[in-house]
């Protein structure tokens, strides 16, 4: 029989580290973003003071499922008090959804539903963002939570492209479109004309490269958009601590293109269970002479080469869709947003309706 323990405090969450990571590591569908350290660093960087509501499912004293949420109180329209159980995903690089083996998802979701049915008075809604369908059984979550006094609103998120790098690199390049391959050859030719060109692979944390990464990531369109990492102390802390923590386990590296000793492209990458996550890309846009060979493109090609030659089965571009990524692959990691609400909650249902008709999220 499955029992559920609710973790409300950071102290109790920290005590779970050993069995949490043992459980996640046992899953074939696990992501590095499901690990205890990733979530801990996310909470400490972005949500240091929020009340936790982490649901841990046990069977025979062993973890069989985890649903990480926090409790958020707010007032809609300045009047109506709401209590939302929310995934740790608000403007953060943290994934959402049920952490469990895919075959047991429905059974574990049924246990969660039974718990929520008893606690339905204590929350207004549950919000999941960016639930990755390749690692989380989204249909099972939707089916189990969409019954009785609860109902769901499930919407596709943009997802992210990924490249199958399990095969031969040359065969992969050969499979690309003729026009794109022609462009790659032209860029390679332009790059070869630069003097003192080299690629540097830095396994583990490197403070000099991290500072270089922050500097060049804060150029060009990222600087003008107002969203570079260095503009936020929360983001800077998160990305540095992730690099330090997973670098110590050889699960993090920088891939850098240096021209005359100057970093032009830096990839910020984490790896886990055969998946290479290209979490962030920094390109130095301050020198126009380097832009003629599209440094970001040649950087992606080098990263794909690295994954193929080091037997990494998948390169995940991680973020939202970018048009240039479609030139490399047509494979997509689908993601979904899900809201669980009460059937009797006319206010929340109205908010969902307004969002669908106007394209805006209302009331949260």
Coordinates of N, CA, C and O in Angstrom, one line a residue, residues 3 18 49 57 60 98 127 138 142 157 176 188 204 263 273 287 291 305:
X3 N 1.8 5.0 0.9 CA 1.5 6.0 1.9 C 2.2 7.3 1.4 O 3.1 7.3 0.7
X18 N 19.7 11.4 0.6 CA 20.2 10.1 0.3 C 19.2 9.2 -0.4 O 19.4 8.7 -1.5
X49 N 12.1 31.4 0.9 CA 11.2 31.5 2.0 C 9.8 30.9 1.8 O 8.9 31.2 2.6
X57 N 5.9 9.7 -1.9 CA 5.1 8.4 -1.8 C 6.0 7.3 -1.4 O 7.1 7.1 -2.0
X60 N 6.4 0.0 1.4 CA 7.4 -0.8 2.1 C 8.6 0.0 2.5 O 9.8 -0.5 2.4
X98 N 5.4 14.7 -11.9 CA 5.6 13.5 -11.0 C 6.9 12.8 -11.3 O 7.1 12.4 -12.4
X127 N -0.8 23.9 -9.8 CA -0.2 24.4 -11.1 C 1.1 23.7 -11.4 O 2.0 23.8 -10.6
X138 N 2.3 12.0 -18.5 CA 1.3 13.1 -18.5 C -0.1 12.6 -18.6 O -1.0 13.0 -17.9
X142 N -3.1 13.4 -15.9 CA -4.4 14.0 -16.4 C -5.6 13.2 -16.1 O -6.6 13.7 -15.6
X157 N 3.0 23.0 -23.9 CA 4.0 24.1 -23.8 C 4.9 23.9 -25.1 O 4.7 22.9 -25.8
X176 N 21.6 15.6 -42.8 CA 21.1 16.9 -42.8 C 20.8 17.4 -44.2 O 21.3 16.8 -45.2
X188 N 32.6 26.6 -41.7 CA 33.9 26.0 -41.3 C 35.1 26.6 -42.0 O 36.1 26.7 -41.5
X204 N 34.2 19.8 -15.2 CA 34.1 20.4 -13.8 C 34.1 21.9 -13.8 O 34.1 22.5 -14.9
X263 N 37.6 33.8 -25.6 CA 36.4 33.0 -25.7 C 35.4 33.7 -26.6 O 35.0 34.9 -26.4
X273 N 22.7 10.3 -17.2 CA 22.1 9.1 -17.8 C 22.0 9.2 -19.3 O 21.0 8.9 -19.9
X287 N 32.4 41.5 -31.0 CA 33.4 41.6 -32.1 C 32.7 41.1 -33.4 O 32.5 39.9 -33.6
X291 N 31.3 37.2 -36.3 CA 29.9 36.8 -36.6 C 29.6 36.3 -38.0 O 28.6 35.7 -38.3
X305 N 29.3 16.8 -32.3 CA 30.4 16.0 -32.5 C 30.9 15.3 -31.2 O 31.2 14.1 -31.1

